[in-house]
């Protein structure tokens, strides 16, 4: 079935640094969505992309449907960025989710 | 604009009880999803409605889980009878034609 491979599963960053999360899809998805789970456990929408890139503050996401991947870049990481990030591919009967990346930003 | 509203936020049940979780999707959305979230399994799809019609019933969750959508602005998820392994966070989400997915805050269920 449709699957999403999300990496890394865990990531540690120092404040001010950056990194990228990646999701690889086993089939062609028409869009991708990125979420962050906040301290209360709620899933917060970050980006929805059908193609190309989007940027919001220190976050930037890219989606390549043909190459079957999406990335989420975090720059100048802050302590409040800590949390679990998920990618998801809506479309069809099911929304397939990545397994999540647990990000810890430390001073 | 109101997002997805789920009630209650927390539910504690005894084994064998019947519990009903409620969800109000974003107004105008025609897709509604119920998920269960656990640390081990991650997000598991329980049910998917499109325009109030059940499109996906979650396979393995059929026997004790029943989701209904009586109108376009309200859905319920009934678990009967509850078992301790049902303890999890239950999430409701809605979208318009499978575009941006909006999640509710979830209901944390504890079955003793």
JSON list of C-alpha atoms in Angstrom, two decimals:
[
{"chain": "A", "resi": 1, "resn": "UNK", "atom": "CA", "xyz": [0.00, 0.00, 0.00]},
{"chain": "A", "resi": 2, "resn": "UNK", "atom": "CA", "xyz": [0.90, 3.64, 0.01]},
{"chain": "A", "resi": 3, "resn": "UNK", "atom": "CA", "xyz": [3.68, 4.45, 2.38]},
{"chain": "A", "resi": 4, "resn": "UNK", "atom": "CA", "xyz": [5.62, 7.41, 3.57]},
{"chain": "A", "resi": 5, "resn": "UNK", "atom": "CA", "xyz": [9.14, 7.11, 4.87]},
{"chain": "A", "resi": 6, "resn": "UNK", "atom": "CA", "xyz": [10.05, 10.02, 7.09]},
{"chain": "A", "resi": 7, "resn": "UNK", "atom": "CA", "xyz": [13.55, 10.76, 8.26]},
{"chain": "A", "resi": 8, "resn": "UNK", "atom": "CA", "xyz": [15.23, 11.27, 10.58]},
{"chain": "A", "resi": 9, "resn": "UNK", "atom": "CA", "xyz": [13.14, 9.80, 13.36]},
{"chain": "A", "resi": 10, "resn": "UNK", "atom": "CA", "xyz": [14.88, 12.05, 15.87]},
{"chain": "A", "resi": 11, "resn": "UNK", "atom": "CA", "xyz": [16.92, 15.21, 15.52]},
{"chain": "A", "resi": 12, "resn": "UNK", "atom": "CA", "xyz": [18.84, 17.32, 17.99]},
{"chain": "A", "resi": 13, "resn": "UNK", "atom": "CA", "xyz": [19.78, 20.88, 17.15]},
{"chain": "A", "resi": 14, "resn": "UNK", "atom": "CA", "xyz": [21.46, 23.69, 19.00]},
{"chain": "A", "resi": 15, "resn": "UNK", "atom": "CA", "xyz": [19.75, 27.04, 18.97]},
{"chain": "A", "resi": 16, "resn": "UNK", "atom": "CA", "xyz": [20.54, 29.00, 15.86]},
{"chain": "A", "resi": 17, "resn": "UNK", "atom": "CA", "xyz": [21.38, 26.01, 13.71]},
{"chain": "A", "resi": 18, "resn": "UNK", "atom": "CA", "xyz": [19.25, 24.35, 11.07]},
{"chain": "A", "resi": 19, "resn": "UNK", "atom": "CA", "xyz": [18.52, 21.09, 9.37]},
{"chain": "A", "resi": 20, "resn": "UNK", "atom": "CA", "xyz": [16.07, 19.35, 7.07]},
{"chain": "A", "resi": 21, "resn": "UNK", "atom": "CA", "xyz": [13.43, 16.69, 7.45]},
{"chain": "A", "resi": 22, "resn": "UNK", "atom": "CA", "xyz": [12.51, 14.51, 4.54]},
{"chain": "A", "resi": 23, "resn": "UNK", "atom": "CA", "xyz": [9.60, 12.35, 3.45]},
{"chain": "A", "resi": 24, "resn": "UNK", "atom": "CA", "xyz": [9.85, 9.85, 0.62]},
{"chain": "A", "resi": 25, "resn": "UNK", "atom": "CA", "xyz": [6.68, 8.48, -0.92]},
{"chain": "A", "resi": 26, "resn": "UNK", "atom": "CA", "xyz": [6.35, 5.05, -2.49]},
{"chain": "A", "resi": 27, "resn": "UNK", "atom": "CA", "xyz": [3.78, 6.29, -4.97]},
{"chain": "A", "resi": 28, "resn": "UNK", "atom": "CA", "xyz": [2.97, 9.57, -6.65]},
{"chain": "A", "resi": 29, "resn": "UNK", "atom": "CA", "xyz": [1.12, 11.86, -4.28]},
{"chain": "A", "resi": 30, "resn": "UNK", "atom": "CA", "xyz": [-0.73, 14.91, -5.47]},
{"chain": "A", "resi": 31, "resn": "UNK", "atom": "CA", "xyz": [0.13, 16.99, -2.42]},
{"chain": "A", "resi": 32, "resn": "UNK", "atom": "CA", "xyz": [1.90, 16.97, 0.92]},
{"chain": "A", "resi": 33, "resn": "UNK", "atom": "CA", "xyz": [1.11, 18.54, 4.23]},
{"chain": "A", "resi": 34, "resn": "UNK", "atom": "CA", "xyz": [3.43, 19.18, 7.16]},
{"chain": "A", "resi": 35, "resn": "UNK", "atom": "CA", "xyz": [2.32, 19.35, 10.78]},
{"chain": "A", "resi": 36, "resn": "UNK", "atom": "CA", "xyz": [3.87, 19.98, 14.15]},
{"chain": "A", "resi": 37, "resn": "UNK", "atom": "CA", "xyz": [2.48, 18.46, 17.31]},
{"chain": "A", "resi": 38, "resn": "UNK", "atom": "CA", "xyz": [2.43, 21.12, 19.98]},
{"chain": "A", "resi": 39, "resn": "UNK", "atom": "CA", "xyz": [2.97, 20.75, 23.71]},
{"chain": "A", "resi": 40, "resn": "UNK", "atom": "CA", "xyz": [-0.75, 20.09, 24.19]},
{"chain": "A", "resi": 41, "resn": "UNK", "atom": "CA", "xyz": [-0.69, 17.26, 21.68]},
{"chain": "A", "resi": 42, "resn": "UNK", "atom": "CA", "xyz": [-2.60, 19.11, 18.96]},
{"chain": "A", "resi": 43, "resn": "UNK", "atom": "CA", "xyz": [-1.52, 18.85, 15.35]},
{"chain": "A", "resi": 44, "resn": "UNK", "atom": "CA", "xyz": [-0.79, 22.27, 13.91]},
{"chain": "A", "resi": 45, "resn": "UNK", "atom": "CA", "xyz": [-0.82, 22.80, 10.16]},
{"chain": "A", "resi": 46, "resn": "UNK", "atom": "CA", "xyz": [2.49, 24.14, 8.86]},
{"chain": "A", "resi": 47, "resn": "UNK", "atom": "CA", "xyz": [2.33, 23.79, 5.08]},
{"chain": "A", "resi": 48, "resn": "UNK", "atom": "CA", "xyz": [0.18, 22.36, 2.34]},
{"chain": "A", "resi": 49, "resn": "UNK", "atom": "CA", "xyz": [1.90, 22.03, -1.03]},
{"chain": "A", "resi": 50, "resn": "UNK", "atom": "CA", "xyz": [0.73, 20.67, -4.35]},
{"chain": "A", "resi": 51, "resn": "UNK", "atom": "CA", "xyz": [4.08, 21.56, -5.92]},
{"chain": "A", "resi": 52, "resn": "UNK", "atom": "CA", "xyz": [7.11, 23.80, -5.56]},
{"chain": "A", "resi": 53, "resn": "UNK", "atom": "CA", "xyz": [8.15, 25.47, -2.35]},
{"chain": "A", "resi": 54, "resn": "UNK", "atom": "CA", "xyz": [6.61, 27.53, 0.41]},
{"chain": "A", "resi": 55, "resn": "UNK", "atom": "CA", "xyz": [8.25, 29.53, 3.12]},
{"chain": "A", "resi": 56, "resn": "UNK", "atom": "CA", "xyz": [6.95, 30.79, 6.42]},
{"chain": "A", "resi": 57, "resn": "UNK", "atom": "CA", "xyz": [9.37, 32.48, 8.77]},
{"chain": "A", "resi": 58, "resn": "UNK", "atom": "CA", "xyz": [12.18, 30.09, 9.57]},
{"chain": "A", "resi": 59, "resn": "UNK", "atom": "CA", "xyz": [10.47, 27.16, 7.91]},
{"chain": "A", "resi": 60, "resn": "UNK", "atom": "CA", "xyz": [10.59, 26.24, 4.27]},
{"chain": "A", "resi": 61, "resn": "UNK", "atom": "CA", "xyz": [9.06, 23.26, 2.55]},
{"chain": "A", "resi": 62, "resn": "UNK", "atom": "CA", "xyz": [9.47, 21.78, -0.88]},
{"chain": "A", "resi": 63, "resn": "UNK", "atom": "CA", "xyz": [7.52, 19.10, -2.69]},
{"chain": "A", "resi": 64, "resn": "UNK", "atom": "CA", "xyz": [8.42, 17.20, -5.83]},
{"chain": "A", "resi": 65, "resn": "UNK", "atom": "CA", "xyz": [5.57, 14.95, -6.86]},
{"chain": "A", "resi": 66, "resn": "UNK", "atom": "CA", "xyz": [7.46, 13.40, -9.75]},
{"chain": "A", "resi": 67, "resn": "UNK", "atom": "CA", "xyz": [10.50, 12.52, -7.62]},
{"chain": "A", "resi": 68, "resn": "UNK", "atom": "CA", "xyz": [8.19, 11.49, -4.77]},
{"chain": "A", "resi": 69, "resn": "UNK", "atom": "CA", "xyz": [9.63, 13.45, -1.90]},
{"chain": "A", "resi": 70, "resn": "UNK", "atom": "CA", "xyz": [9.12, 16.45, 0.28]},
{"chain": "A", "resi": 71, "resn": "UNK", "atom": "CA", "xyz": [11.41, 18.33, 2.62]},
{"chain": "A", "resi": 72, "resn": "UNK", "atom": "CA", "xyz": [10.95, 20.65, 5.56]},
{"chain": "A", "resi": 73, "resn": "UNK", "atom": "CA", "xyz": [13.87, 22.94, 6.31]},
{"chain": "A", "resi": 74, "resn": "UNK", "atom": "CA", "xyz": [14.27, 24.63, 9.66]},
{"chain": "A", "resi": 75, "resn": "UNK", "atom": "CA", "xyz": [16.76, 27.45, 10.00]},
{"chain": "A", "resi": 76, "resn": "UNK", "atom": "CA", "xyz": [17.88, 29.40, 13.05]},
{"chain": "A", "resi": 77, "resn": "UNK", "atom": "CA", "xyz": [16.19, 26.85, 15.30]},
{"chain": "A", "resi": 78, "resn": "UNK", "atom": "CA", "xyz": [14.66, 28.13, 18.53]},
{"chain": "A", "resi": 79, "resn": "UNK", "atom": "CA", "xyz": [13.77, 26.30, 21.70]},
{"chain": "A", "resi": 80, "resn": "UNK", "atom": "CA", "xyz": [10.06, 26.58, 20.92]},
{"chain": "A", "resi": 81, "resn": "UNK", "atom": "CA", "xyz": [10.57, 24.64, 17.69]},
{"chain": "A", "resi": 82, "resn": "UNK", "atom": "CA", "xyz": [11.00, 21.47, 19.73]},
{"chain": "A", "resi": 83, "resn": "UNK", "atom": "CA", "xyz": [8.28, 18.96, 19.07]},
{"chain": "A", "resi": 84, "resn": "UNK", "atom": "CA", "xyz": [7.29, 16.20, 16.71]},
{"chain": "A", "resi": 85, "resn": "UNK", "atom": "CA", "xyz": [6.90, 16.96, 13.03]},
{"chain": "A", "resi": 86, "resn": "UNK", "atom": "CA", "xyz": [4.82, 14.89, 10.64]},
{"chain": "A", "resi": 87, "resn": "UNK", "atom": "CA", "xyz": [4.39, 14.86, 6.92]},
{"chain": "A", "resi": 88, "resn": "UNK", "atom": "CA", "xyz": [1.18, 13.59, 5.38]},
{"chain": "A", "resi": 89, "resn": "UNK", "atom": "CA", "xyz": [-0.05, 13.04, 1.88]},
{"chain": "A", "resi": 90, "resn": "UNK", "atom": "CA", "xyz": [-3.74, 13.76, 1.41]},
{"chain": "A", "resi": 91, "resn": "UNK", "atom": "CA", "xyz": [-5.53, 12.37, -1.59]},
{"chain": "A", "resi": 92, "resn": "UNK", "atom": "CA", "xyz": [-7.46, 9.28, -2.46]},
{"chain": "A", "resi": 93, "resn": "UNK", "atom": "CA", "xyz": [-9.30, 7.41, 0.25]},
{"chain": "A", "resi": 94, "resn": "UNK", "atom": "CA", "xyz": [-6.58, 7.62, 2.81]},
{"chain": "A", "resi": 95, "resn": "UNK", "atom": "CA", "xyz": [-4.28, 10.25, 4.18]},
{"chain": "A", "resi": 96, "resn": "UNK", "atom": "CA", "xyz": [-0.92, 8.60, 4.69]},
{"chain": "A", "resi": 97, "resn": "UNK", "atom": "CA", "xyz": [1.31, 9.89, 7.45]},
{"chain": "A", "resi": 98, "resn": "UNK", "atom": "CA", "xyz": [5.00, 9.70, 8.07]},
{"chain": "A", "resi": 99, "resn": "UNK", "atom": "CA", "xyz": [6.12, 8.24, 11.36]},
{"chain": "A", "resi": 100, "resn": "UNK", "atom": "CA", "xyz": [7.24, 11.61, 12.66]},
{"chain": "A", "resi": 101, "resn": "UNK", "atom": "CA", "xyz": [10.49, 13.36, 13.50]},
{"chain": "A", "resi": 102, "resn": "UNK", "atom": "CA", "xyz": [11.09, 14.24, 17.12]},
{"chain": "A", "resi": 103, "resn": "UNK", "atom": "CA", "xyz": [13.03, 17.51, 17.17]},
{"chain": "A", "resi": 104, "resn": "UNK", "atom": "CA", "xyz": [14.83, 18.70, 20.26]},
{"chain": "A", "resi": 105, "resn": "UNK", "atom": "CA", "xyz": [16.36, 22.15, 20.23]},
{"chain": "A", "resi": 106, "resn": "UNK", "atom": "CA", "xyz": [18.77, 22.85, 23.04]},
{"chain": "A", "resi": 107, "resn": "UNK", "atom": "CA", "xyz": [20.58, 26.00, 24.19]},
{"chain": "B", "resi": 1, "resn": "UNK", "atom": "CA", "xyz": [-13.49, 30.81, 11.89]},
{"chain": "B", "resi": 2, "resn": "UNK", "atom": "CA", "xyz": [-14.14, 27.77, 14.05]},
{"chain": "B", "resi": 3, "resn": "UNK", "atom": "CA", "xyz": [-11.77, 24.89, 13.46]},
{"chain": "B", "resi": 4, "resn": "UNK", "atom": "CA", "xyz": [-12.53, 21.26, 14.15]},
{"chain": "B", "resi": 5, "resn": "UNK", "atom": "CA", "xyz": [-14.16, 20.87, 17.54]},
{"chain": "B", "resi": 6, "resn": "UNK", "atom": "CA", "xyz": [-13.88, 17.64, 19.48]},
{"chain": "B", "resi": 7, "resn": "UNK", "atom": "CA", "xyz": [-15.58, 16.77, 22.74]},
{"chain": "B", "resi": 8, "resn": "UNK", "atom": "CA", "xyz": [-14.86, 15.71, 25.34]},
{"chain": "B", "resi": 9, "resn": "UNK", "atom": "CA", "xyz": [-11.17, 16.54, 25.65]},
{"chain": "B", "resi": 10, "resn": "UNK", "atom": "CA", "xyz": [-10.68, 13.74, 28.15]},
{"chain": "B", "resi": 11, "resn": "UNK", "atom": "CA", "xyz": [-12.66, 10.59, 28.79]},
{"chain": "B", "resi": 12, "resn": "UNK", "atom": "CA", "xyz": [-12.14, 7.93, 31.41]},
{"chain": "B", "resi": 13, "resn": "UNK", "atom": "CA", "xyz": [-14.04, 4.70, 31.02]},
{"chain": "B", "resi": 14, "resn": "UNK", "atom": "CA", "xyz": [-14.27, 1.37, 32.77]},
{"chain": "B", "resi": 15, "resn": "UNK", "atom": "CA", "xyz": [-13.59, -1.72, 30.70]},
{"chain": "B", "resi": 16, "resn": "UNK", "atom": "CA", "xyz": [-16.77, -2.79, 28.94]},
{"chain": "B", "resi": 17, "resn": "UNK", "atom": "CA", "xyz": [-18.40, 0.61, 28.89]},
{"chain": "B", "resi": 18, "resn": "UNK", "atom": "CA", "xyz": [-19.74, 2.36, 25.82]},
{"chain": "B", "resi": 19, "resn": "UNK", "atom": "CA", "xyz": [-18.30, 5.75, 25.03]},
{"chain": "B", "resi": 20, "resn": "UNK", "atom": "CA", "xyz": [-19.18, 8.25, 22.33]},
{"chain": "B", "resi": 21, "resn": "UNK", "atom": "CA", "xyz": [-16.77, 10.82, 21.04]},
{"chain": "B", "resi": 22, "resn": "UNK", "atom": "CA", "xyz": [-18.01, 13.83, 19.12]},
{"chain": "B", "resi": 23, "resn": "UNK", "atom": "CA", "xyz": [-16.63, 15.93, 16.32]},
{"chain": "B", "resi": 24, "resn": "UNK", "atom": "CA", "xyz": [-17.76, 19.06, 14.52]},
{"chain": "B", "resi": 25, "resn": "UNK", "atom": "CA", "xyz": [-15.78, 19.60, 11.31]},
{"chain": "B", "resi": 26, "resn": "UNK", "atom": "CA", "xyz": [-14.88, 22.94, 9.85]},
{"chain": "B", "resi": 27, "resn": "UNK", "atom": "CA", "xyz": [-17.98, 24.48, 8.30]},
{"chain": "B", "resi": 28, "resn": "UNK", "atom": "CA", "xyz": [-18.17, 23.68, 4.60]},
{"chain": "B", "resi": 29, "resn": "UNK", "atom": "CA", "xyz": [-15.75, 20.77, 4.68]},
{"chain": "B", "resi": 30, "resn": "UNK", "atom": "CA", "xyz": [-17.01, 17.62, 3.04]},
{"chain": "B", "resi": 31, "resn": "UNK", "atom": "CA", "xyz": [-14.31, 15.16, 4.12]},
{"chain": "B", "resi": 32, "resn": "UNK", "atom": "CA", "xyz": [-14.13, 13.93, 7.69]},
{"chain": "B", "resi": 33, "resn": "UNK", "atom": "CA", "xyz": [-11.60, 11.53, 9.17]},
{"chain": "B", "resi": 34, "resn": "UNK", "atom": "CA", "xyz": [-11.31, 9.76, 12.50]},
{"chain": "B", "resi": 35, "resn": "UNK", "atom": "CA", "xyz": [-7.84, 8.67, 13.60]},
{"chain": "B", "resi": 36, "resn": "UNK", "atom": "CA", "xyz": [-6.41, 6.96, 16.61]},
{"chain": "B", "resi": 37, "resn": "UNK", "atom": "CA", "xyz": [-3.00, 8.07, 17.78]},
{"chain": "B", "resi": 38, "resn": "UNK", "atom": "CA", "xyz": [-0.74, 5.94, 19.93]},
{"chain": "B", "resi": 39, "resn": "UNK", "atom": "CA", "xyz": [2.98, 6.09, 20.59]},
{"chain": "B", "resi": 40, "resn": "UNK", "atom": "CA", "xyz": [3.51, 2.64, 19.15]},
{"chain": "B", "resi": 41, "resn": "UNK", "atom": "CA", "xyz": [1.25, 2.65, 16.10]},
{"chain": "B", "resi": 42, "resn": "UNK", "atom": "CA", "xyz": [1.32, 6.34, 15.29]},
{"chain": "B", "resi": 43, "resn": "UNK", "atom": "CA", "xyz": [-1.74, 7.61, 13.44]},
{"chain": "B", "resi": 44, "resn": "UNK", "atom": "CA", "xyz": [-4.22, 4.93, 12.39]},
{"chain": "B", "resi": 45, "resn": "UNK", "atom": "CA", "xyz": [-7.22, 5.66, 10.22]},
{"chain": "B", "resi": 46, "resn": "UNK", "atom": "CA", "xyz": [-10.51, 4.57, 11.76]},
{"chain": "B", "resi": 47, "resn": "UNK", "atom": "CA", "xyz": [-13.08, 6.05, 9.40]},
{"chain": "B", "resi": 48, "resn": "UNK", "atom": "CA", "xyz": [-13.35, 8.38, 6.45]},
{"chain": "B", "resi": 49, "resn": "UNK", "atom": "CA", "xyz": [-16.54, 10.12, 5.30]},
{"chain": "B", "resi": 50, "resn": "UNK", "atom": "CA", "xyz": [-17.04, 12.04, 2.12]},
{"chain": "B", "resi": 51, "resn": "UNK", "atom": "CA", "xyz": [-20.19, 14.12, 1.99]},
{"chain": "B", "resi": 52, "resn": "UNK", "atom": "CA", "xyz": [-21.58, 12.06, 4.89]},
{"chain": "B", "resi": 53, "resn": "UNK", "atom": "CA", "xyz": [-21.01, 8.75, 3.08]},
{"chain": "B", "resi": 54, "resn": "UNK", "atom": "CA", "xyz": [-18.70, 6.25, 4.72]},
{"chain": "B", "resi": 55, "resn": "UNK", "atom": "CA", "xyz": [-15.78, 5.66, 2.36]},
{"chain": "B", "resi": 56, "resn": "UNK", "atom": "CA", "xyz": [-13.40, 3.80, 4.67]},
{"chain": "B", "resi": 57, "resn": "UNK", "atom": "CA", "xyz": [-14.26, 1.91, 7.81]},
{"chain": "B", "resi": 58, "resn": "UNK", "atom": "CA", "xyz": [-10.78, 1.18, 9.09]},
{"chain": "B", "resi": 59, "resn": "UNK", "atom": "CA", "xyz": [-10.71, -2.57, 8.52]},
{"chain": "B", "resi": 60, "resn": "UNK", "atom": "CA", "xyz": [-9.40, -3.97, 11.78]},
{"chain": "B", "resi": 61, "resn": "UNK", "atom": "CA", "xyz": [-11.42, -1.51, 13.83]},
{"chain": "B", "resi": 62, "resn": "UNK", "atom": "CA", "xyz": [-14.83, -2.62, 12.57]},
{"chain": "B", "resi": 63, "resn": "UNK", "atom": "CA", "xyz": [-15.95, -4.82, 15.38]},
{"chain": "B", "resi": 64, "resn": "UNK", "atom": "CA", "xyz": [-16.13, -2.40, 18.30]},
{"chain": "B", "resi": 65, "resn": "UNK", "atom": "CA", "xyz": [-15.74, 0.94, 16.58]},
{"chain": "B", "resi": 66, "resn": "UNK", "atom": "CA", "xyz": [-18.54, 2.66, 14.75]},
{"chain": "B", "resi": 67, "resn": "UNK", "atom": "CA", "xyz": [-18.40, 6.14, 13.28]},
{"chain": "B", "resi": 68, "resn": "UNK", "atom": "CA", "xyz": [-21.47, 7.93, 12.08]},
{"chain": "B", "resi": 69, "resn": "UNK", "atom": "CA", "xyz": [-22.15, 11.21, 10.37]},
{"chain": "B", "resi": 70, "resn": "UNK", "atom": "CA", "xyz": [-25.78, 12.13, 10.75]},
{"chain": "B", "resi": 71, "resn": "UNK", "atom": "CA", "xyz": [-25.35, 15.52, 9.16]},
{"chain": "B", "resi": 72, "resn": "UNK", "atom": "CA", "xyz": [-22.58, 17.47, 7.50]},
{"chain": "B", "resi": 73, "resn": "UNK", "atom": "CA", "xyz": [-21.65, 19.30, 10.69]},
{"chain": "B", "resi": 74, "resn": "UNK", "atom": "CA", "xyz": [-21.51, 16.51, 13.25]},
{"chain": "B", "resi": 75, "resn": "UNK", "atom": "CA", "xyz": [-19.93, 13.10, 13.59]},
{"chain": "B", "resi": 76, "resn": "UNK", "atom": "CA", "xyz": [-19.66, 10.57, 16.38]},
{"chain": "B", "resi": 77, "resn": "UNK", "atom": "CA", "xyz": [-17.32, 7.71, 17.10]},
{"chain": "B", "resi": 78, "resn": "UNK", "atom": "CA", "xyz": [-18.74, 5.01, 19.32]},
{"chain": "B", "resi": 79, "resn": "UNK", "atom": "CA", "xyz": [-16.54, 2.42, 21.00]},
{"chain": "B", "resi": 80, "resn": "UNK", "atom": "CA", "xyz": [-18.50, -0.49, 22.41]},
{"chain": "B", "resi": 81, "resn": "UNK", "atom": "CA", "xyz": [-17.41, -2.24, 24.55]},
{"chain": "B", "resi": 82, "resn": "UNK", "atom": "CA", "xyz": [-14.24, -0.43, 25.52]},
{"chain": "B", "resi": 83, "resn": "UNK", "atom": "CA", "xyz": [-11.04, -2.31, 26.32]},
{"chain": "B", "resi": 84, "resn": "UNK", "atom": "CA", "xyz": [-7.87, -1.06, 28.01]},
{"chain": "B", "resi": 85, "resn": "UNK", "atom": "CA", "xyz": [-6.01, -1.31, 24.71]},
{"chain": "B", "resi": 86, "resn": "UNK", "atom": "CA", "xyz": [-8.32, 1.38, 23.34]},
{"chain": "B", "resi": 87, "resn": "UNK", "atom": "CA", "xyz": [-6.57, 3.95, 25.50]},
{"chain": "B", "resi": 88, "resn": "UNK", "atom": "CA", "xyz": [-5.23, 6.53, 23.07]},
{"chain": "B", "resi": 89, "resn": "UNK", "atom": "CA", "xyz": [-5.84, 9.96, 21.65]},
{"chain": "B", "resi": 90, "resn": "UNK", "atom": "CA", "xyz": [-8.67, 10.03, 19.12]},
{"chain": "B", "resi": 91, "resn": "UNK", "atom": "CA", "xyz": [-8.36, 12.70, 16.48]},
{"chain": "B", "resi": 92, "resn": "UNK", "atom": "CA", "xyz": [-10.96, 14.06, 14.12]},
{"chain": "B", "resi": 93, "resn": "UNK", "atom": "CA", "xyz": [-9.93, 15.93, 10.99]},
{"chain": "B", "resi": 94, "resn": "UNK", "atom": "CA", "xyz": [-11.76, 17.57, 8.13]},
{"chain": "B", "resi": 95, "resn": "UNK", "atom": "CA", "xyz": [-10.90, 18.94, 4.73]},
{"chain": "B", "resi": 96, "resn": "UNK", "atom": "CA", "xyz": [-12.58, 20.24, 1.60]},
{"chain": "B", "resi": 97, "resn": "UNK", "atom": "CA", "xyz": [-12.11, 17.83, -1.28]},
{"chain": "B", "resi": 98, "resn": "UNK", "atom": "CA", "xyz": [-8.98, 16.40, 0.27]},
{"chain": "B", "resi": 99, "resn": "UNK", "atom": "CA", "xyz": [-7.13, 19.67, 0.39]},
{"chain": "B", "resi": 100, "resn": "UNK", "atom": "CA", "xyz": [-5.63, 21.07, 3.57]},
{"chain": "B", "resi": 101, "resn": "UNK", "atom": "CA", "xyz": [-6.39, 18.79, 6.49]},
{"chain": "B", "resi": 102, "resn": "UNK", "atom": "CA", "xyz": [-7.48, 20.42, 9.73]},
{"chain": "B", "resi": 103, "resn": "UNK", "atom": "CA", "xyz": [-7.27, 18.51, 12.97]},
{"chain": "B", "resi": 104, "resn": "UNK", "atom": "CA", "xyz": [-9.20, 18.88, 16.17]},
{"chain": "B", "resi": 105, "resn": "UNK", "atom": "CA", "xyz": [-7.43, 18.97, 19.52]},
{"chain": "B", "resi": 106, "resn": "UNK", "atom": "CA", "xyz": [-8.31, 15.31, 20.12]},
{"chain": "B", "resi": 107, "resn": "UNK", "atom": "CA", "xyz": [-9.98, 13.31, 22.86]},
{"chain": "B", "resi": 108, "resn": "UNK", "atom": "CA", "xyz": [-7.70, 11.50, 25.25]},
{"chain": "B", "resi": 109, "resn": "UNK", "atom": "CA", "xyz": [-9.37, 8.24, 26.22]},
{"chain": "B", "resi": 110, "resn": "UNK", "atom": "CA", "xyz": [-8.25, 6.19, 29.21]},
{"chain": "B", "resi": 111, "resn": "UNK", "atom": "CA", "xyz": [-9.84, 2.79, 29.72]},
{"chain": "B", "resi": 112, "resn": "UNK", "atom": "CA", "xyz": [-9.27, 1.26, 33.13]}
]
